[in-house]
XYZ file of C-alpha atoms in Angstrom:
676
model
C 71.052 -112.074 2.123
C 67.592 -111.753 1.108
C 64.879 -113.134 0.983
C 61.388 -113.705 0.036
C 58.373 -113.030 2.380
C 56.507 -116.367 3.005
C 53.353 -114.446 2.503
C 54.020 -113.005 -0.672
C 51.220 -114.998 -2.781
C 48.590 -114.435 0.195
C 46.036 -112.011 -0.637
C 44.650 -109.184 1.817
C 42.071 -110.019 4.476
C 38.058 -109.317 2.699
C 37.990 -105.619 2.318
C 34.892 -103.802 3.842
C 31.236 -103.928 1.667
C 31.173 -100.849 1.614
C 34.345 -100.501 -0.800
C 32.837 -102.557 -2.983
C 31.298 -99.947 -4.785
C 30.465 -101.704 -8.257
C 32.318 -99.377 -11.453
C 30.403 -97.235 -13.925
C 30.524 -98.631 -17.840
C 30.259 -96.164 -20.031
C 29.770 -99.280 -22.244
C 25.900 -99.073 -19.993
C 25.063 -95.650 -22.719
C 25.987 -97.458 -25.859
C 23.538 -100.319 -24.749
C 20.585 -98.280 -23.209
C 20.932 -96.461 -27.137
C 20.884 -99.238 -28.670
C 17.253 -100.515 -26.898
C 15.787 -97.735 -27.387
C 16.311 -97.486 -31.028
C 15.094 -101.498 -31.049
C 11.718 -100.768 -29.432
C 11.610 -97.970 -32.001
C 11.615 -100.151 -34.748
C 8.925 -102.389 -33.030
C 6.840 -100.283 -31.304
C 6.986 -98.685 -34.975
C 4.792 -101.827 -36.591
C 6.602 -104.505 -35.889
C 4.018 -106.215 -32.831
C 0.420 -104.747 -34.859
C 1.461 -105.998 -38.573
C -1.777 -107.391 -39.738
C -2.540 -110.672 -40.649
C -1.176 -111.569 -44.438
C -3.348 -113.639 -47.445
C -2.998 -114.102 -51.132
C -4.466 -111.778 -54.249
C -6.877 -115.410 -54.404
C -7.887 -115.333 -51.098
C -8.895 -111.230 -51.812
C -11.033 -110.895 -54.760
C -13.104 -114.247 -52.862
C -13.727 -111.334 -50.260
C -13.755 -108.462 -52.692
C -16.640 -110.720 -54.224
C -18.868 -111.325 -50.765
C -18.449 -107.388 -50.452
C -15.819 -107.505 -47.221
C -13.685 -105.130 -48.850
C -14.589 -101.997 -47.858
C -11.467 -100.253 -48.595
C -7.959 -101.237 -50.416
C -4.661 -99.388 -50.203
C -2.285 -100.125 -52.416
C 1.302 -98.864 -51.095
C 4.280 -98.327 -52.962
C 3.003 -99.896 -55.912
C 4.183 -103.479 -54.574
C 1.899 -104.081 -51.435
C -2.159 -103.716 -50.651
C -3.771 -103.182 -47.447
C -6.963 -104.388 -47.006
C -10.013 -102.749 -45.031
C -12.982 -104.947 -43.729
C -16.188 -103.947 -43.770
C -18.095 -103.291 -39.816
C -20.359 -106.518 -41.026
C -17.526 -108.307 -42.073
C -15.260 -108.557 -39.464
C -17.794 -109.753 -37.066
C -17.900 -113.340 -39.670
C -16.157 -116.110 -38.120
C -14.167 -116.412 -41.150
C -12.264 -112.781 -40.647
C -11.764 -113.871 -37.019
C -7.997 -114.445 -37.931
C -7.154 -111.435 -38.541
C -8.692 -109.398 -35.407
C -7.801 -111.840 -33.276
C -3.311 -111.941 -34.591
C -4.055 -108.119 -34.912
C -4.116 -107.420 -30.741
C -3.138 -104.085 -31.089
C -4.907 -102.896 -34.059
C -7.062 -100.066 -34.288
C -10.303 -98.663 -35.654
C -8.364 -97.551 -38.859
C -5.979 -100.488 -38.957
C -6.135 -103.381 -41.866
C -7.075 -106.333 -41.296
C -5.695 -108.322 -43.666
C -2.081 -107.082 -45.851
C -0.771 -109.167 -49.190
C 2.175 -108.615 -51.785
C 1.494 -108.528 -55.366
C 3.031 -108.902 -59.083
C 1.615 -106.852 -61.371
C -0.181 -103.785 -60.077
C -1.848 -103.514 -63.579
C -3.883 -106.877 -63.469
C -4.389 -106.685 -59.959
C -6.218 -103.104 -60.762
C -7.844 -104.907 -63.522
C -9.065 -107.349 -61.438
C -10.913 -105.020 -58.863
C -12.230 -103.005 -61.280
C -13.644 -106.046 -63.212
C -15.174 -107.308 -60.038
C -16.304 -104.081 -59.409
C -18.431 -104.031 -62.165
C -19.843 -107.740 -61.843
C -20.526 -107.630 -58.918
C -21.238 -103.318 -58.203
C -19.031 -102.833 -55.185
C -18.104 -99.083 -54.162
C -14.850 -100.720 -52.430
C -12.968 -97.857 -53.247
C -9.465 -98.218 -54.027
C -6.922 -95.669 -52.625
C -2.725 -95.514 -53.766
C -0.255 -94.423 -50.978
C 3.614 -94.510 -50.432
C 5.227 -94.810 -47.092
C 8.724 -94.791 -46.040
C 10.597 -96.348 -43.078
C 12.962 -92.903 -42.097
C 14.025 -93.887 -39.001
C 14.895 -97.402 -40.192
C 16.621 -95.982 -43.265
C 19.038 -93.764 -41.402
C 20.344 -96.926 -38.924
C 20.900 -99.138 -42.109
C 22.636 -96.622 -43.499
C 24.480 -94.568 -40.445
C 24.980 -98.720 -39.240
C 28.234 -99.428 -41.279
C 29.751 -96.491 -40.343
C 28.856 -96.966 -36.490
C 30.704 -100.434 -36.367
C 34.088 -99.100 -38.190
C 34.445 -96.209 -35.820
C 33.385 -98.831 -32.728
C 36.000 -101.111 -34.239
C 38.313 -98.260 -34.545
C 37.957 -96.834 -30.772
C 38.586 -100.343 -29.732
C 42.032 -101.241 -31.534
C 42.597 -97.365 -30.240
C 42.455 -97.466 -26.979
C 43.987 -100.998 -26.108
C 46.104 -99.598 -28.155
C 46.954 -96.325 -25.954
C 46.816 -98.936 -22.374
C 50.414 -99.541 -22.971
C 52.214 -103.169 -22.598
C 48.888 -104.980 -22.566
C 47.526 -103.297 -26.235
C 50.487 -106.147 -27.571
C 53.586 -104.879 -29.167
C 52.108 -101.308 -30.356
C 51.186 -100.483 -26.742
C 51.504 -96.918 -26.210
C 51.245 -95.251 -29.291
C 49.900 -92.399 -27.805
C 51.710 -92.285 -24.395
C 55.169 -93.831 -26.342
C 57.196 -91.008 -24.294
C 55.266 -91.710 -20.947
C 57.018 -93.721 -18.427
C 56.566 -97.165 -17.775
C 56.955 -96.918 -13.799
C 55.144 -98.898 -11.368
C 54.110 -96.838 -8.664
C 53.901 -97.882 -4.733
C 52.872 -96.147 -2.694
C 50.947 -96.054 0.975
C 47.875 -97.338 -0.423
C 49.859 -100.128 -2.094
C 49.894 -103.250 -0.589
C 53.507 -104.094 0.038
C 54.428 -106.472 1.989
C 58.010 -106.953 1.865
C 60.023 -104.330 4.994
C 63.272 -104.931 5.926
C 62.426 -107.950 8.605
C 61.984 -109.778 5.484
C 65.644 -109.240 4.489
C 68.315 -111.497 6.397
C 71.765 -110.592 6.700
C 73.037 -107.999 5.009
C 73.343 -105.913 7.673
C 75.896 -103.074 6.237
C 73.296 -102.821 3.369
C 70.002 -102.366 5.008
C 71.608 -99.835 7.441
C 72.677 -97.633 4.596
C 69.179 -97.989 2.842
C 67.623 -97.755 5.967
C 68.936 -94.206 6.537
C 67.954 -93.492 3.395
C 64.667 -94.172 4.075
C 64.820 -92.223 7.476
C 66.327 -88.833 5.046
C 62.705 -88.846 3.710
C 60.638 -89.581 6.157
C 62.427 -86.609 8.642
C 64.657 -84.766 6.155
C 64.690 -82.243 9.100
C 67.075 -83.817 10.762
C 69.163 -83.939 8.969
C 68.882 -80.574 7.077
C 69.147 -78.637 10.274
C 72.494 -79.342 10.821
C 73.578 -78.624 6.892
C 73.805 -81.559 5.238
C 71.911 -82.334 2.302
C 69.715 -85.363 0.956
C 72.181 -87.726 -0.885
C 70.737 -88.098 -4.633
C 71.373 -91.617 -5.035
C 72.279 -95.390 -3.913
C 74.030 -97.834 -5.993
C 72.944 -101.599 -5.247
C 76.031 -103.631 -6.089
C 76.830 -107.528 -6.149
C 76.329 -111.154 -7.944
C 73.207 -112.042 -8.737
C 70.489 -113.573 -6.676
C 72.016 -111.626 -3.796
C 68.765 -109.718 -2.798
C 69.317 -106.172 -4.663
C 65.999 -106.506 -6.074
C 64.152 -107.470 -2.626
C 66.080 -104.769 -0.879
C 64.946 -101.999 -2.867
C 61.013 -103.425 -2.983
C 61.680 -103.733 1.342
C 62.874 -99.898 1.336
C 59.013 -99.408 -0.681
C 57.268 -100.944 2.067
C 59.176 -98.985 4.820
C 59.474 -95.615 2.999
C 55.655 -95.618 2.641
C 56.724 -92.848 0.175
C 55.527 -92.701 -3.555
C 58.137 -95.324 -4.993
C 58.357 -95.704 -8.416
C 59.977 -98.742 -10.082
C 61.076 -99.655 -13.077
C 63.909 -101.837 -15.382
C 66.825 -100.276 -17.249
C 65.069 -102.207 -20.076
C 62.232 -99.880 -19.966
C 63.590 -96.500 -21.553
C 64.773 -98.386 -24.253
C 62.467 -98.700 -27.668
C 62.836 -98.784 -31.206
C 61.625 -95.230 -31.505
C 64.210 -91.584 -31.474
C 64.408 -90.386 -28.035
C 61.858 -91.823 -26.188
C 64.506 -93.341 -23.862
C 65.425 -89.437 -23.223
C 61.706 -88.833 -22.803
C 60.687 -91.470 -20.893
C 62.888 -90.084 -17.989
C 61.692 -86.608 -17.707
C 58.861 -87.362 -17.730
C 59.450 -90.342 -15.175
C 61.449 -87.434 -12.752
C 58.618 -84.818 -13.526
C 56.285 -87.292 -11.839
C 58.354 -88.056 -9.194
C 59.469 -84.395 -7.784
C 55.231 -84.067 -8.389
C 54.781 -86.402 -5.062
C 58.430 -86.318 -3.035
C 59.504 -86.812 -1.348
C 59.597 -89.975 -3.338
C 62.379 -92.506 -4.414
C 62.754 -94.570 -8.084
C 64.258 -98.004 -8.456
C 65.708 -98.618 -11.843
C 66.731 -102.182 -11.683
C 69.643 -103.639 -14.094
C 70.676 -100.270 -14.448
C 73.818 -100.782 -16.741
C 71.398 -101.521 -19.719
C 71.652 -97.892 -20.615
C 74.027 -96.693 -18.049
C 76.991 -98.360 -19.840
C 79.756 -96.222 -20.429
C 79.625 -93.998 -23.510
C 81.886 -94.123 -26.835
C 82.660 -97.990 -26.600
C 80.901 -99.524 -28.505
C 79.612 -96.337 -30.787
C 81.942 -97.526 -33.783
C 80.180 -95.171 -36.954
C 80.326 -91.757 -34.757
C 76.268 -91.924 -35.371
C 74.299 -90.103 -32.486
C 72.790 -93.290 -30.082
C 69.980 -93.722 -28.421
C 70.912 -95.521 -25.494
C 73.276 -92.455 -24.870
C 70.405 -90.098 -25.352
C 68.901 -91.878 -22.435
C 71.727 -92.060 -20.376
C 72.624 -88.253 -21.159
C 69.184 -87.275 -20.057
C 69.707 -89.607 -16.966
C 72.851 -87.846 -15.826
C 71.303 -84.642 -16.551
C 68.448 -85.242 -14.897
C 70.324 -86.452 -11.654
C 72.160 -83.780 -10.971
C 69.491 -81.311 -12.514
C 66.992 -81.032 -9.131
C 68.110 -79.386 -6.350
C 68.614 -80.925 -2.959
C 65.344 -79.833 -1.539
C 63.067 -81.822 -3.927
C 63.977 -84.661 -1.810
C 63.482 -87.360 -4.676
C 65.661 -90.244 -4.553
C 67.675 -92.538 -7.081
C 68.094 -96.201 -6.183
C 69.579 -98.549 -9.011
C 70.349 -102.405 -8.951
C 73.368 -103.817 -11.030
C 75.525 -106.810 -11.300
C 77.790 -104.692 -13.343
C 79.125 -101.926 -11.493
C 81.863 -101.993 -13.505
C 80.397 -101.312 -16.885
C 79.019 -98.276 -15.725
C 79.843 -94.657 -16.502
C 82.380 -93.023 -14.959
C 79.837 -89.625 -15.087
C 76.784 -92.095 -13.650
C 78.869 -92.638 -10.406
C 80.562 -89.915 -9.671
C 79.205 -87.672 -5.930
C 76.053 -85.689 -7.272
C 74.375 -88.630 -8.863
C 75.549 -92.149 -6.979
C 76.690 -90.445 -4.035
C 76.827 -93.915 -2.297
C 77.705 -97.535 -3.357
C 75.978 -100.947 -1.462
C 77.871 -103.701 -1.871
C 75.912 -106.360 -1.587
C 78.323 -109.866 -1.378
C 77.387 -113.298 -0.883
C 76.151 -114.428 2.171
C 78.494 -115.425 5.188
C 78.175 -118.553 7.494
C 76.351 -117.120 9.855
C 73.927 -114.756 7.260
C 73.497 -117.695 5.709
C 71.935 -119.473 8.400
C 69.453 -116.130 9.247
C 68.342 -117.008 5.238
C 67.711 -120.185 6.234
C 65.556 -119.488 9.349
C 63.490 -116.765 6.985
C 63.133 -119.449 4.191
C 61.828 -122.817 6.421
C 59.370 -120.643 8.066
C 56.735 -121.883 5.785
C 58.395 -125.537 5.457
C 57.161 -128.153 7.735
C 61.002 -128.932 8.714
C 61.949 -131.508 10.630
C 61.848 -130.580 14.991
C 65.547 -131.356 14.684
C 67.124 -130.043 12.084
C 70.268 -128.396 12.068
C 70.400 -124.564 11.127
C 74.049 -124.184 11.562
C 75.297 -127.361 9.790
C 72.988 -125.928 6.815
C 74.703 -123.288 6.744
C 78.309 -124.825 6.447
C 76.828 -126.875 3.742
C 76.643 -124.238 1.387
C 79.575 -122.096 0.609
C 79.405 -119.818 -1.752
C 75.640 -119.927 -2.053
C 73.567 -116.625 -2.647
C 70.262 -115.707 -1.226
C 68.149 -117.123 -4.653
C 70.409 -120.057 -4.166
C 69.454 -121.526 -0.823
C 65.783 -119.989 -1.445
C 66.024 -122.939 -4.247
C 67.678 -125.334 -1.997
C 64.975 -125.473 0.442
C 61.738 -125.490 -2.190
C 63.839 -128.567 -3.925
C 63.997 -129.914 -0.302
C 60.367 -129.649 -0.023
C 59.864 -131.177 -3.266
C 61.795 -134.374 -2.432
C 60.040 -134.766 0.817
C 56.968 -134.676 -0.831
C 58.077 -136.782 -3.816
C 58.638 -139.225 -1.131
C 55.700 -138.832 0.553
C 57.271 -137.833 4.014
C 55.378 -136.000 6.642
C 58.390 -133.164 6.789
C 61.437 -131.956 5.487
C 64.631 -133.996 7.271
C 67.736 -133.064 6.991
C 68.668 -135.833 3.685
C 66.112 -134.183 1.843
C 68.443 -131.126 1.848
C 71.350 -132.585 1.567
C 69.195 -134.061 -1.735
C 68.803 -130.883 -2.492
C 72.058 -129.800 -2.537
C 73.089 -132.323 -4.372
C 70.678 -131.732 -7.362
C 71.291 -127.885 -7.382
C 75.211 -128.303 -7.744
C 75.464 -131.489 -8.964
C 72.144 -132.345 -11.382
C 69.711 -134.983 -11.709
C 71.126 -138.216 -11.216
C 70.943 -140.349 -13.799
C 70.457 -144.277 -13.458
C 69.642 -145.392 -16.539
C 72.416 -143.924 -18.369
C 73.897 -147.245 -20.206
C 78.089 -147.427 -19.366
C 80.165 -150.100 -20.306
C 82.018 -152.095 -17.179
C 85.319 -150.818 -18.839
C 83.850 -147.188 -18.562
C 82.670 -147.851 -15.519
C 86.095 -148.593 -13.602
C 87.781 -145.855 -15.572
C 85.252 -143.655 -14.006
C 85.623 -145.313 -11.154
C 89.819 -144.752 -10.339
C 89.136 -141.566 -11.608
C 86.854 -140.476 -8.941
C 89.302 -142.107 -6.900
C 91.979 -140.941 -7.784
C 90.409 -136.909 -6.740
C 89.358 -138.448 -2.890
C 92.899 -140.256 -2.577
C 94.471 -136.715 -3.534
C 92.566 -134.434 -1.799
C 92.827 -136.254 1.732
C 96.238 -136.671 1.395
C 96.806 -133.316 0.747
C 97.061 -130.252 3.674
C 95.348 -127.542 2.532
C 92.887 -129.972 -0.486
C 89.210 -129.209 0.137
C 87.639 -131.693 3.179
C 85.688 -134.505 0.868
C 82.387 -134.904 1.439
C 81.209 -137.874 -0.499
C 81.992 -139.433 -4.128
C 79.906 -140.777 -6.849
C 79.854 -142.847 -9.988
C 76.589 -142.483 -10.491
C 75.967 -140.218 -13.553
C 74.798 -136.789 -12.523
C 74.203 -133.810 -15.417
C 76.732 -133.762 -17.960
C 79.872 -135.708 -15.079
C 79.533 -139.504 -15.537
C 80.339 -138.982 -11.824
C 81.251 -136.271 -9.195
C 82.725 -135.680 -5.986
C 81.592 -132.866 -3.590
C 84.634 -130.990 -0.902
C 83.591 -128.590 1.454
C 85.735 -125.705 0.605
C 87.122 -123.303 2.993
C 85.587 -119.865 3.567
C 89.042 -117.798 3.147
C 89.372 -114.314 2.751
C 92.986 -114.936 1.421
C 94.236 -117.907 -0.444
C 97.988 -118.254 -0.146
C 99.457 -120.000 -2.891
C 100.474 -123.346 -1.478
C 96.398 -123.795 -1.236
C 95.917 -123.053 -4.659
C 98.879 -125.177 -5.504
C 96.902 -127.973 -3.722
C 93.899 -127.470 -4.988
C 95.089 -128.215 -8.790
C 96.672 -130.528 -7.539
C 93.993 -132.550 -5.607
C 91.683 -131.766 -9.196
C 94.445 -133.786 -11.431
C 94.190 -136.708 -9.260
C 91.490 -137.942 -11.723
C 93.788 -137.954 -14.260
C 97.127 -139.052 -12.494
C 94.854 -142.071 -11.562
C 93.984 -143.173 -15.211
C 97.544 -143.044 -15.598
C 98.830 -144.669 -12.920
C 96.497 -147.618 -13.017
C 95.512 -147.687 -17.309
C 98.716 -146.063 -17.715
C 96.741 -144.006 -20.505
C 94.251 -140.720 -20.197
C 90.789 -140.304 -21.124
C 88.500 -137.423 -22.335
C 86.942 -137.741 -19.031
C 89.595 -134.838 -17.117
C 87.836 -132.002 -19.131
C 86.140 -130.022 -16.551
C 89.364 -130.401 -13.862
C 92.077 -129.215 -16.603
C 88.858 -125.997 -17.283
C 89.538 -125.310 -14.143
C 92.992 -125.950 -13.593
C 93.793 -123.788 -16.052
C 91.980 -121.059 -14.885
C 93.271 -121.422 -11.410
C 96.839 -121.312 -12.687
C 96.090 -118.149 -15.215
C 94.820 -116.432 -12.502
C 97.742 -117.121 -10.145
C 99.624 -115.819 -12.829
C 98.493 -112.719 -14.542
C 95.928 -111.708 -12.090
C 97.428 -112.593 -7.912
C 100.983 -111.763 -8.784
C 102.385 -115.822 -7.525
C 105.227 -116.120 -10.255
C 108.157 -115.477 -9.639
C 109.728 -114.960 -12.605
C 106.671 -112.630 -14.199
C 107.013 -110.868 -10.356
C 103.896 -108.626 -9.203
C 102.585 -107.675 -11.689
C 98.483 -107.894 -12.602
C 96.750 -107.852 -15.890
C 93.288 -107.383 -13.850
C 91.757 -104.506 -14.754
C 88.865 -103.601 -12.063
C 87.554 -101.506 -14.609
C 86.081 -103.446 -17.015
C 87.111 -101.590 -20.031
C 90.058 -103.388 -20.596
C 87.096 -105.525 -22.403
C 86.755 -103.210 -25.399
C 90.703 -102.871 -25.844
C 91.999 -105.072 -29.070
C 95.183 -105.228 -27.855
C 96.650 -107.201 -24.662
C 98.467 -105.369 -22.054
C 101.728 -106.944 -22.284
C 104.227 -107.747 -25.239
C 104.196 -111.557 -27.187
C 107.478 -112.130 -24.932
C 105.651 -111.553 -22.032
C 102.887 -113.038 -23.389
C 105.276 -116.600 -24.322
C 106.737 -116.027 -20.747
C 103.084 -116.397 -19.194
C 102.173 -119.250 -21.146
C 105.357 -121.215 -20.266
C 104.528 -120.936 -16.815
C 101.528 -121.202 -16.914
C 102.252 -124.710 -18.481
C 104.563 -125.234 -16.040
C 102.479 -125.056 -13.089
C 99.387 -127.717 -14.176
C 102.351 -130.375 -14.843
C 104.452 -129.852 -12.179
C 100.934 -130.486 -10.403
C 100.170 -133.803 -12.361
C 103.541 -135.057 -11.487
C 103.459 -134.035 -7.839
C 99.013 -135.908 -8.757
C 100.658 -138.952 -9.931
C 104.106 -139.481 -7.689
C 101.142 -139.030 -4.448
C 98.808 -142.050 -6.008
C 102.637 -144.397 -6.777
C 102.916 -144.469 -3.437
C 99.531 -145.328 -2.270
C 98.036 -147.553 -5.323
C 97.524 -150.303 -3.253
C 94.386 -147.786 -0.940
C 93.270 -146.273 -3.779
C 92.504 -149.013 -5.448
C 90.708 -150.278 -2.627
C 88.851 -147.253 -2.790
C 87.767 -147.556 -6.409
C 86.425 -151.448 -5.341
C 84.123 -150.158 -2.835
C 82.953 -147.215 -5.217
C 82.414 -149.471 -7.783
C 80.560 -151.919 -5.523
C 78.325 -149.107 -3.332
C 78.697 -146.276 -6.430
C 78.347 -143.938 -3.435
C 81.255 -143.526 -1.054
C 81.175 -141.437 2.109
C 84.154 -139.123 4.336
C 83.516 -142.491 6.667
C 84.605 -144.962 3.786
C 88.383 -142.318 3.351
C 89.018 -142.954 7.168
C 88.225 -146.869 7.230
C 91.326 -146.818 4.587
C 93.677 -143.914 5.066
C 92.867 -143.131 8.530
C 91.963 -139.612 10.001
C 93.954 -136.883 8.074
C 96.423 -135.401 10.222
C 96.165 -132.225 9.820
C 92.604 -132.379 10.479
C 91.788 -128.699 11.957
C 89.481 -127.538 14.764
C 86.146 -127.388 14.514
C 85.430 -123.294 14.103
C 83.977 -121.353 16.706
C 80.486 -121.297 17.320
C 78.104 -118.611 15.339
C 77.888 -116.789 18.376
C 81.753 -115.699 18.994
C 81.995 -115.431 15.081
C 79.317 -111.878 15.026
C 81.734 -110.591 17.588
C 85.224 -111.390 15.848
C 86.693 -108.552 13.842
C 86.885 -109.619 10.111
C 90.426 -109.220 8.162
C 90.694 -106.249 5.927
C 91.949 -107.468 2.967
C 92.721 -106.055 -0.798
C 93.033 -109.981 -2.344
C 90.230 -111.297 -4.297
C 89.184 -114.934 -3.473
C 89.669 -117.922 -6.358
C 86.138 -118.720 -7.386
C 87.104 -122.441 -6.472
C 86.970 -121.609 -2.914
C 83.733 -119.724 -2.945
C 81.876 -122.505 -4.366
C 81.461 -126.429 -3.760
C 82.963 -127.930 -6.630
C 82.792 -130.876 -9.017
C 84.528 -132.973 -10.294
């Protein structure tokens, strides 16, 4: 099973200060240009502006003979030039002190007037009355630069906004829903190379020895191609990682990226699909073009079933399908480059049954690497990886934790470890103990306890007898899973639950499945025996039993009347068919046999409980009292199980033992911790 690196979230050590050079931004150029224009405007007259006055004060200055010249600008503003004697007067000191940048030819005052004709008449009248030689000059001024700026400024703002929007839109997915408007056909793959910090290695992948060996060989292909090509061999085109969710397929690919030291292109299958026609095929072409330019390289496509589904199954209209075009282009590219291209395609999926057959053939995906759920030895290795960053109890037994989590994937185990740490922190403990892990497993499998749920005494009694029925029947049947604990505290959606520890079987026999069905029906049977009535509380039990019975009849060929037939399609293509693979007469027979199987085990459970009614009542009373009971409590009431199996071989010996070779699949009930 695979696991994440405990140092994933840690940052790299501080980089060399020499490498931290500030990047030059073109926006600094724009800022400098703006400042230059502002400076020109300021220094062109803003700081040397003369003192302001009024027309009345101007008439006073004119009458006293202080005005040497009047310049009328643009028929609305007048500039007043004083005589040299007038500048020395204290009354005009204000104009000379404020005008710090004034030259000899600079005006001393400036004022605005309303009507030019009135101003001319008053000046003419004052000159004649006081016999003055003041000259009146007319001038026209214009600020060309300012006018140009005012004219161009709106256009500049519009262009700047447009450039900003276009850059954001063309910058990729970060630009929002309209991302890649200019690069719509470009590949969205992330490139990891020797300059990229990829910390995941094969050391962080626990278990999966066979899968690791396969992908390590692929890495070796790319590092030392001559080693294989010198013997006439060809480097494989691709490898497909197949397995249930959470088993570590993506992490295995990340480990390849960390180990290979070659360019590694990573993307998801959904990255090819867009609303525009032809985009997927274009991105496939661009992806392989980039990979071949950087060869040797690895391309990793996660969830390839998004584009690799079998063609022609869902296209009822007969129209051109964008997803099919993408798949066709992928098929062409994978079989199009030569063996010397040194480009290997890795892909991961948990739906290998729906992939197109053309994609699975040799020459495209030459190898299929199965990543299964971990066994007890592999789970121990996974726990060791995930427990490294935790402050765990020194006496924590890894073997015990591995045995308590049958059917758990690597992701489930990582979740257990995290949940245990949270539970320990909630209880203010200094270390994570064994009980925290058990509580974490209960929390994940059964759900959160709901102690505040309102349950009537009659309902509580019914729940207690229901769970006691499960415990009793499973205890008295040889092939039923051993009981771990029983509770009547509501958890998740269930009002009560029973935990079992199923054996990890490679093959399952009919008597084992029948015993499991009988134990599952023990709850409803107990209600019938004690209360002479049944309730809706056995819904999950009935669902489980019905699935098992249907599997026995239609999949595994374990029914005498139906015979050695199976209607299971391992290719997964049957989901597209509208007809059943058997006749109506056979369907009736199947339904009858399923019903008989279930009813037979139900009557068997009733018989067992009637024979042990006193012990059943004793167990239910104990359950009502304590709310939670364990294996030890059942031993006090029923005694030790007569068919208790011996302890399995130690993990070290198991490692050396040979696995049983069988084509028979294990039932889901034996792979997962079951709850009532």
